[in-house]
PDB file of C-alpha atoms in Angstrom:
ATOM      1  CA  UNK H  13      28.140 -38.375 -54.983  1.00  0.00           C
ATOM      2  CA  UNK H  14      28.371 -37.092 -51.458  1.00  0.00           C
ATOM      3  CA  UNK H  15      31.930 -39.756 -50.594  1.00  0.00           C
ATOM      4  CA  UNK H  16      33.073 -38.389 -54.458  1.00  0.00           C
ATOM      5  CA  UNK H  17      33.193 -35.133 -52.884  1.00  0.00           C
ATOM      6  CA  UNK H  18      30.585 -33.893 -55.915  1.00  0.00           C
ATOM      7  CA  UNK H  19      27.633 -32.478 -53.044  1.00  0.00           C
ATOM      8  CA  UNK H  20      28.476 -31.318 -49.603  1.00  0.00           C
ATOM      9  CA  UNK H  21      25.808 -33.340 -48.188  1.00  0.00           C
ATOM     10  CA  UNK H  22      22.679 -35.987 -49.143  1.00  0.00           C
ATOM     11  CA  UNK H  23      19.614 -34.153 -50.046  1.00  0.00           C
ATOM     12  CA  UNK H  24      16.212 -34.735 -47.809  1.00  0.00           C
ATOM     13  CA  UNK H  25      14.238 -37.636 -49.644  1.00  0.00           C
ATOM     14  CA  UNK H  26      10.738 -37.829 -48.811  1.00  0.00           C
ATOM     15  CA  UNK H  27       9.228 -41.426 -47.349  1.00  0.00           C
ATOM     16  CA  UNK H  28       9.028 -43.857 -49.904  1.00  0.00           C
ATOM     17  CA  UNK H  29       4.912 -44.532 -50.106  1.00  0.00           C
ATOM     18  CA  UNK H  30       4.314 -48.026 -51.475  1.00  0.00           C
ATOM     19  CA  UNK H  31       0.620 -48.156 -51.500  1.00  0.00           C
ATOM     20  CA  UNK H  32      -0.793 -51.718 -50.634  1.00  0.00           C
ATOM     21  CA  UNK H  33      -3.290 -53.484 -53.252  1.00  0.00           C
ATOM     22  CA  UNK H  34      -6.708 -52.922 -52.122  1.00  0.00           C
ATOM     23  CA  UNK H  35      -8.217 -56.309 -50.912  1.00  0.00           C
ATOM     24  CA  UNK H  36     -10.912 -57.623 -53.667  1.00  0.00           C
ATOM     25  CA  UNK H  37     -13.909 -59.508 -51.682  1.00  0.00           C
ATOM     26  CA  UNK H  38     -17.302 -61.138 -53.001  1.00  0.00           C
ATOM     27  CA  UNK H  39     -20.121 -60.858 -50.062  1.00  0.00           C
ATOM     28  CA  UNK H  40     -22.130 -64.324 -48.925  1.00  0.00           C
ATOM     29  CA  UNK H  41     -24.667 -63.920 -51.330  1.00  0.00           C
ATOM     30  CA  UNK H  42     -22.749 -63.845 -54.410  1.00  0.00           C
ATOM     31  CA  UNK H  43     -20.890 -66.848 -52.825  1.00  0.00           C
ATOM     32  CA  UNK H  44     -23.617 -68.764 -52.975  1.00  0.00           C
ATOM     33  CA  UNK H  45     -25.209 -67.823 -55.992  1.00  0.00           C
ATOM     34  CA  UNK H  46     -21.493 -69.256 -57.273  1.00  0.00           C
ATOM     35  CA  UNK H  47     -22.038 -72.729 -54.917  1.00  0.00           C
ATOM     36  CA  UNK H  48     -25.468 -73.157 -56.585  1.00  0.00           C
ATOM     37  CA  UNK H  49     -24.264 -73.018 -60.234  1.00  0.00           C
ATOM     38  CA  UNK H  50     -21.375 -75.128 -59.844  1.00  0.00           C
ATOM     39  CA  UNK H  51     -22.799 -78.953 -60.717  1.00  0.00           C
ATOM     40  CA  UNK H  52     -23.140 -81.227 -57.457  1.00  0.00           C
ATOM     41  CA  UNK H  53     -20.636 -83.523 -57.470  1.00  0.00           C
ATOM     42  CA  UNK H  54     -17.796 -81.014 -57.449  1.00  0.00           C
ATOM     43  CA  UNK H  55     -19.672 -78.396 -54.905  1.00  0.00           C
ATOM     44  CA  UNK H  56     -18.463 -79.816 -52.031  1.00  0.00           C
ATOM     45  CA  UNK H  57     -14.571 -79.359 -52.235  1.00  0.00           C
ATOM     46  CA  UNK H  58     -15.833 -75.177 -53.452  1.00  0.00           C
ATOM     47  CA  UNK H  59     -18.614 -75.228 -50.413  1.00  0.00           C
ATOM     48  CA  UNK H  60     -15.477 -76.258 -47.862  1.00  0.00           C
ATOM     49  CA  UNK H  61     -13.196 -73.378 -49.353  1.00  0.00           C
ATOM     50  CA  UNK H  62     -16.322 -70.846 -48.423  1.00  0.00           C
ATOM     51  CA  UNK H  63     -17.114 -72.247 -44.849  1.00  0.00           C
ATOM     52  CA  UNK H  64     -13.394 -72.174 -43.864  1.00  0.00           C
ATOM     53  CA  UNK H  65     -11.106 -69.306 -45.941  1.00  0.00           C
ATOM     54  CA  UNK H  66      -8.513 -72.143 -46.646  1.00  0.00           C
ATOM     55  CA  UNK H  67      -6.221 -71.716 -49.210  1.00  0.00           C
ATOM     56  CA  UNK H  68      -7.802 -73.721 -52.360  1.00  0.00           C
ATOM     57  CA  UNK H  69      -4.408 -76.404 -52.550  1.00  0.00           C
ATOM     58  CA  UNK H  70      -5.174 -77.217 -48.874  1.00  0.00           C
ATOM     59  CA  UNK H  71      -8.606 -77.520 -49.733  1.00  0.00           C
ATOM     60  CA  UNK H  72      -7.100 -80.246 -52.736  1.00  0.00           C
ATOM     61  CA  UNK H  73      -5.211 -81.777 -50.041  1.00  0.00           C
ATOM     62  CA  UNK H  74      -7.397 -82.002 -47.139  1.00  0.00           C
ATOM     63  CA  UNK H  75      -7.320 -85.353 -45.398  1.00  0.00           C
ATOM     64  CA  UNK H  76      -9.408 -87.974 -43.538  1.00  0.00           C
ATOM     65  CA  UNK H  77      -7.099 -88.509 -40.527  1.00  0.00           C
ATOM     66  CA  UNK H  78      -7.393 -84.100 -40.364  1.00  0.00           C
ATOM     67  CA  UNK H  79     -10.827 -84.391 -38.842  1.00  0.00           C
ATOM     68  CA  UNK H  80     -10.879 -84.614 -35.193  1.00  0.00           C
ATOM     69  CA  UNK H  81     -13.577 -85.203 -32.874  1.00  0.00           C
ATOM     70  CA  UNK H  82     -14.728 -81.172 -32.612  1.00  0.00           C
ATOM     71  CA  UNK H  83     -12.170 -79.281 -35.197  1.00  0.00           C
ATOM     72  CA  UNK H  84     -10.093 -79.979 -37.718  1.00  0.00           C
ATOM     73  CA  UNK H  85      -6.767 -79.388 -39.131  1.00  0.00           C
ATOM     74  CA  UNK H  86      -4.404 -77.962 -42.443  1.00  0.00           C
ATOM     75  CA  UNK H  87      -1.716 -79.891 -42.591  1.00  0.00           C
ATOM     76  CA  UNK H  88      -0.900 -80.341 -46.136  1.00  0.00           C
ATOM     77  CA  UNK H  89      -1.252 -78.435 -49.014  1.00  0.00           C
ATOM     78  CA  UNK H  90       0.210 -78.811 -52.777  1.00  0.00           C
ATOM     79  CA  UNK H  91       3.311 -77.333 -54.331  1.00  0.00           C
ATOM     80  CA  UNK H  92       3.618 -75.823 -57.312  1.00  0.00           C
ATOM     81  CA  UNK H  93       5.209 -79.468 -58.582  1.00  0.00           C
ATOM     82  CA  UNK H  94       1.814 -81.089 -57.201  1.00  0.00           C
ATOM     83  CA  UNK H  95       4.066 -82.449 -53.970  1.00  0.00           C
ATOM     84  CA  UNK H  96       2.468 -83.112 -51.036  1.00  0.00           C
ATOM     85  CA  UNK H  97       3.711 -80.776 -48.587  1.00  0.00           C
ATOM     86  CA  UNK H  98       3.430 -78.916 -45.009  1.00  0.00           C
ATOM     87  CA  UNK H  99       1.548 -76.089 -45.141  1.00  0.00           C
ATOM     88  CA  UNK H 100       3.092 -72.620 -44.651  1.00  0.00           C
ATOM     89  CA  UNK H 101       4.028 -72.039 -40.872  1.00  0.00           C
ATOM     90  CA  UNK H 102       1.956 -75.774 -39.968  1.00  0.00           C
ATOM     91  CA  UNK H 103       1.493 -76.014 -36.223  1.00  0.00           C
ATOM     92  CA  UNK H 104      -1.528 -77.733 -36.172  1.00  0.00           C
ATOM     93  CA  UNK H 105      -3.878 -74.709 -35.157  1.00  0.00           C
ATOM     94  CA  UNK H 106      -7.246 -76.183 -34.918  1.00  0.00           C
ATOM     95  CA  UNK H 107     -10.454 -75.083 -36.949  1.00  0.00           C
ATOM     96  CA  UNK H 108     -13.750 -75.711 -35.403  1.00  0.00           C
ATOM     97  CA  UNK H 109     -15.920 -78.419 -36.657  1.00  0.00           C
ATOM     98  CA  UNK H 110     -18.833 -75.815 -36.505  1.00  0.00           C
ATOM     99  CA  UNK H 111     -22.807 -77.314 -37.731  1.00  0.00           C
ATOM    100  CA  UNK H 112     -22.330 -76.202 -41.467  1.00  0.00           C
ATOM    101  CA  UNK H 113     -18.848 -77.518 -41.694  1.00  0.00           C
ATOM    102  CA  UNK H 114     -19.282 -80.832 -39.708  1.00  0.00           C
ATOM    103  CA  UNK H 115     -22.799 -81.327 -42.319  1.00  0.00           C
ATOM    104  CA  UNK H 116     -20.811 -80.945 -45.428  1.00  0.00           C
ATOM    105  CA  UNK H 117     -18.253 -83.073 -44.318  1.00  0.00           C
ATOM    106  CA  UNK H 118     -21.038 -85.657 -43.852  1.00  0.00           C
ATOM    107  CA  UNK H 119     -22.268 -85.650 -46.808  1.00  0.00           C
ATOM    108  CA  UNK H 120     -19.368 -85.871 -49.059  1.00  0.00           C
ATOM    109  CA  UNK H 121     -19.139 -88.914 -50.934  1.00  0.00           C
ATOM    110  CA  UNK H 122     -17.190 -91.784 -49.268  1.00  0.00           C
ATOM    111  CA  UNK H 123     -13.760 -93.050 -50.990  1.00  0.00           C
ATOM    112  CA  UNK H 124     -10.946 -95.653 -50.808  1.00  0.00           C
ATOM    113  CA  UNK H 125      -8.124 -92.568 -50.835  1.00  0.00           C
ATOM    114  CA  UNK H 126      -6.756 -90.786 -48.121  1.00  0.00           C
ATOM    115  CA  UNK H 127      -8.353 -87.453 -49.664  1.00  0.00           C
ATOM    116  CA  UNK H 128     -11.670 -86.365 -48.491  1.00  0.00           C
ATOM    117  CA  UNK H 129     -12.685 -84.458 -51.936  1.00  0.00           C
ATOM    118  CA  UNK H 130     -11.755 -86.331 -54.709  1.00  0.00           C
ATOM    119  CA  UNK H 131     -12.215 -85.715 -58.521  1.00  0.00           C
ATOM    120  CA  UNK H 132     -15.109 -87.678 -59.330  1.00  0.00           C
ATOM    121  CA  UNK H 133     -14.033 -88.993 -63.197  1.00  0.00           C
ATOM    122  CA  UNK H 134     -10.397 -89.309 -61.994  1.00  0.00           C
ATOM    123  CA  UNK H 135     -11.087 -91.031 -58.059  1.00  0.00           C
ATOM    124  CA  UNK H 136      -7.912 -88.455 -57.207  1.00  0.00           C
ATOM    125  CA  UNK H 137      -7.338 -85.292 -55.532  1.00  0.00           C
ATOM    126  CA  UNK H 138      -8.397 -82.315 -58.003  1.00  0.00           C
ATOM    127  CA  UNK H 139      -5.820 -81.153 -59.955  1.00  0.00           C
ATOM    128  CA  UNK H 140      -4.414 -77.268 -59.946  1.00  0.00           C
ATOM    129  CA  UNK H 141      -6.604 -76.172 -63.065  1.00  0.00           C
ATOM    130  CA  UNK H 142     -10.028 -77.292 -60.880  1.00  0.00           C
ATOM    131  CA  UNK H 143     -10.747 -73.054 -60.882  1.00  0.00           C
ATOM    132  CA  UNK H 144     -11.665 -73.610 -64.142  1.00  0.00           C
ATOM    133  CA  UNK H 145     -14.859 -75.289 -62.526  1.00  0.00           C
ATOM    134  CA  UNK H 146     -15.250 -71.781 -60.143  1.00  0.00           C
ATOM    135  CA  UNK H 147     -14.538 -69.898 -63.342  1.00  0.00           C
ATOM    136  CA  UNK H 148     -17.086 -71.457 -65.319  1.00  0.00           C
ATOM    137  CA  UNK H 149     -19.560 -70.837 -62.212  1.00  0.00           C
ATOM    138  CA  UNK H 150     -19.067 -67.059 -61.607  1.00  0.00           C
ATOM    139  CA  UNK H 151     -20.114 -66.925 -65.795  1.00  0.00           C
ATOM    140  CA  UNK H 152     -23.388 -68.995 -64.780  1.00  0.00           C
ATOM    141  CA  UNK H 153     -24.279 -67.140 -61.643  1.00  0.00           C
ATOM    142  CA  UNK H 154     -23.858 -63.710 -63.433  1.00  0.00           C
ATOM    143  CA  UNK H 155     -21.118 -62.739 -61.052  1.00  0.00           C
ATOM    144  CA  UNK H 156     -18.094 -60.773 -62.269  1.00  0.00           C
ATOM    145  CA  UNK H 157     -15.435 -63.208 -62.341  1.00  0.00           C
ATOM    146  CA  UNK H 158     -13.284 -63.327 -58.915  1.00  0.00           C
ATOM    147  CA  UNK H 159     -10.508 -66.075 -58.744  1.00  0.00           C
ATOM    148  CA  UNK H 160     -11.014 -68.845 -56.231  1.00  0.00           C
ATOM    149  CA  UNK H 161      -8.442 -67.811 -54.040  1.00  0.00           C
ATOM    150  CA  UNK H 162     -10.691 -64.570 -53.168  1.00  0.00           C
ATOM    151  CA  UNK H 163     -12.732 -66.790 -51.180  1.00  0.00           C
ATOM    152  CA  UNK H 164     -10.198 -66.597 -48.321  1.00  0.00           C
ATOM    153  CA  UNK H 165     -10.109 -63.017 -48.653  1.00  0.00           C
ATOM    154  CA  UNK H 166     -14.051 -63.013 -48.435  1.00  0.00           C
ATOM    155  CA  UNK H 167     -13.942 -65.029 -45.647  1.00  0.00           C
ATOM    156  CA  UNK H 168     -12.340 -62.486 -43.274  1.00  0.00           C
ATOM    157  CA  UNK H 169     -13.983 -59.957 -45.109  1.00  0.00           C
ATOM    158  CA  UNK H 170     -17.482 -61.142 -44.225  1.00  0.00           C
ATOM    159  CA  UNK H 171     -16.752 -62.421 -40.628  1.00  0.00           C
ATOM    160  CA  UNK H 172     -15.315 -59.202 -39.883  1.00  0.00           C
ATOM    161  CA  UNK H 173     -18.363 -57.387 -41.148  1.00  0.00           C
ATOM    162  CA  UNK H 174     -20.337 -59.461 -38.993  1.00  0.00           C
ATOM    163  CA  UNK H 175     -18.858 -58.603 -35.749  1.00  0.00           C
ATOM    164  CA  UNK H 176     -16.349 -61.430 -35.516  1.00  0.00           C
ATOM    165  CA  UNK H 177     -13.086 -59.806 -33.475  1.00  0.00           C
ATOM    166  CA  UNK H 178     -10.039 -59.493 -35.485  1.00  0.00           C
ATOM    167  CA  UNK H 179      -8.001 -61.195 -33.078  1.00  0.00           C
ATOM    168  CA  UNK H 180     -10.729 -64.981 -33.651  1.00  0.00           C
ATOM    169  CA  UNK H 181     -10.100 -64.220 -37.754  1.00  0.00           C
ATOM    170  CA  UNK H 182      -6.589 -64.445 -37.085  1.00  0.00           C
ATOM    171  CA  UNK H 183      -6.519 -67.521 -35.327  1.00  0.00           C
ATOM    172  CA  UNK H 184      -8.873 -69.048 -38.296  1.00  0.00           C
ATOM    173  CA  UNK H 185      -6.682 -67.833 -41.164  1.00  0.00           C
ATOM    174  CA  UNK H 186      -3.684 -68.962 -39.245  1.00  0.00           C
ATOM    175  CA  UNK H 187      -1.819 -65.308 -39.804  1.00  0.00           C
ATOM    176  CA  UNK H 188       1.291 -65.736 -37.995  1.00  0.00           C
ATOM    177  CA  UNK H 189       1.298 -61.047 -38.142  1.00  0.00           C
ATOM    178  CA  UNK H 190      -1.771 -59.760 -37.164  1.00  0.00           C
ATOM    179  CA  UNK H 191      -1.438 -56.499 -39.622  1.00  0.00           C
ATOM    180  CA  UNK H 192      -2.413 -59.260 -42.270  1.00  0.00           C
ATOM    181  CA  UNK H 193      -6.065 -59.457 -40.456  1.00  0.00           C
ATOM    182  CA  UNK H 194      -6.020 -55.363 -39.747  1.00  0.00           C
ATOM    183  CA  UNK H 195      -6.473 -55.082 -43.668  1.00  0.00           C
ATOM    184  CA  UNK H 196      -9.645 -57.068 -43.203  1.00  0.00           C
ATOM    185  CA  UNK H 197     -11.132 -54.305 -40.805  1.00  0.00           C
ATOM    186  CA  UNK H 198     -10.821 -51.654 -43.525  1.00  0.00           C
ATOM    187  CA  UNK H 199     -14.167 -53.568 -44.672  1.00  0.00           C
ATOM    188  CA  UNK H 200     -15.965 -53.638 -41.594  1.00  0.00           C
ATOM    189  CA  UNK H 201     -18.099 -50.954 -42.557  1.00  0.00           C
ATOM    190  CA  UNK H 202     -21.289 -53.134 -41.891  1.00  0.00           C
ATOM    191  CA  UNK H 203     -20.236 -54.113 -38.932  1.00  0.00           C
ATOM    192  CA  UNK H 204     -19.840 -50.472 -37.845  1.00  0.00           C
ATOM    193  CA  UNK H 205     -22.779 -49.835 -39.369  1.00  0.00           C
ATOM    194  CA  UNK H 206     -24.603 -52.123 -36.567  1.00  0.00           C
ATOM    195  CA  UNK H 207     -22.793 -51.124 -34.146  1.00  0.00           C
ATOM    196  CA  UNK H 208     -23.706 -47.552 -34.527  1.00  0.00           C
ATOM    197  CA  UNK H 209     -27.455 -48.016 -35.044  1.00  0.00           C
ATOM    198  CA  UNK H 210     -27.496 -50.442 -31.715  1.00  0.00           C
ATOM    199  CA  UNK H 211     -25.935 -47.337 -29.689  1.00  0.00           C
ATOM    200  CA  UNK H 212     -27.394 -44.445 -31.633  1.00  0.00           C
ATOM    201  CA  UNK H 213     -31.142 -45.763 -32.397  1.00  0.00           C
ATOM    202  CA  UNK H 214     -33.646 -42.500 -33.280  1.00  0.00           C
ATOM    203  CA  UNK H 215     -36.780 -45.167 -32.537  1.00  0.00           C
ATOM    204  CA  UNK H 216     -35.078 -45.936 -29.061  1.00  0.00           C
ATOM    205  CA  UNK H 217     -34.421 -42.350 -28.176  1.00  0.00           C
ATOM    206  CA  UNK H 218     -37.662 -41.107 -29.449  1.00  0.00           C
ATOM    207  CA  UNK H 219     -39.478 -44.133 -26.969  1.00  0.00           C
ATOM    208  CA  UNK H 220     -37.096 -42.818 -23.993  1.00  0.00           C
ATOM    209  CA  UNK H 221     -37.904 -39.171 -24.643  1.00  0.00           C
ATOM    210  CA  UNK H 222     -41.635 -40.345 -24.696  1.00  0.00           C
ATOM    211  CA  UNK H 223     -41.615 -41.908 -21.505  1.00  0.00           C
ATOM    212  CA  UNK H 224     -39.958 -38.842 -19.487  1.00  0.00           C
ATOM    213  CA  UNK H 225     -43.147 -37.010 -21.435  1.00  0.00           C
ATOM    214  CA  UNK H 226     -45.494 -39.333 -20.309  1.00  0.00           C
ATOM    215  CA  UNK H 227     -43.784 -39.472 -16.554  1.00  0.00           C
ATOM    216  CA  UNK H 228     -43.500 -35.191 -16.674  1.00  0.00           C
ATOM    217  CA  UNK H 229     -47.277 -35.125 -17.448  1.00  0.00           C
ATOM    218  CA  UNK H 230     -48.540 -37.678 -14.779  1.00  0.00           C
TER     219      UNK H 230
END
């Protein structure tokens, strides 16, 4: 309108505000209470997805030659065809083979594929509709239904609100921009929480303010 000649000049537009969608999150407990109603022999591909916020297709394509000696790697994932593929941004950043994640890896059931969790009527990687097994779960465990891909989500979520630095998170979501892991701190309200009661304790001062008493009167 302004090169037509129709205004002398371009008005003052405010900033566009695009409000991001607020992260959704389940906390430990109601993972668990998921893990435990989910029947045995598929818990340990769900149990994995919990104790390492991977993506649940990476989960499907996790491998036996991507556990190391102390960490392990995502290399693979599944497309949306159900090709094996690189995973987004792959360069082999290593996840620690902590005690909870080096005891489930133990105990999964041995088999003659290159997969470590494999569907056990099918002896094949789990297909893309395995949620439905998650989905089933969250009805058992009385939790209000969260997709499976929350779990990564919670995972950040729940280190962060256990004092875990932003900057570790990032390295074991593999976010290549750390303003992906900054949403994560919006939750860290426990954390703070902790923080605050270890530096402002009311017990601690009242036991300091007793002892100058007790020092003043001797």
């Amino acid at each position: 309108a302004r090169k037509s000649g129709f205004i002398s000049k371009v008005p003052d537009f405010p900033p566009l505000m695009v409000e991001k969608p607020r992260i959704r999150y389940i906390k430990q407990k109601d993972q668990w209470r998921i893990l435990a109603a989910i029947p045995p022999e598929h818990r340990y591909i769900f149990t994995f997805i919990v104790l390492t916020g991977c993506r649940p297709s990476e989960a499907r394509a996790f491998r036996k030659v991507d556990i190391k000696d102390d960490h392990i790697i995502f290399a693979k994932t599944f497309g949306r065809g159900e090709e094996l593929k690189k995973v987004k941004g792959f360069n082999e950043a290593p996840f620690p083979l902590y005690g909870a994640l080096k005891e489930l890896l133990d105990s999964v059931p041995s088999n003659l594929t290159p997969f470590v969790f494999i569907h056990p009527k099918t002896d094949g990687p789990y297909s893309k509709n395995f949620n439905r097994i998650w989905n089933k779960a969250c009805t058992r465990a009385g939790v209000l239904k969260v997709r499976l891909g929350i779990n990564r989500h919670s995972f950040g979520c729940n280190a962060i609100n256990s004092g875990v630095d932003k900057s570790v998170i990032q390295k074991l979501l593999r976010h290549t921009d750390s303003k992906m892991t900054d949403r994560y701190a919006e939750y860290s309200t426990e954390a703070l929480k902790i923080t605050l009661d270890n530096v402002f304790s009311l017990n601690r001062q009242r036991a300091v303010s007793k002892e100058k008493d007790d020092a003043a009167s001797d």
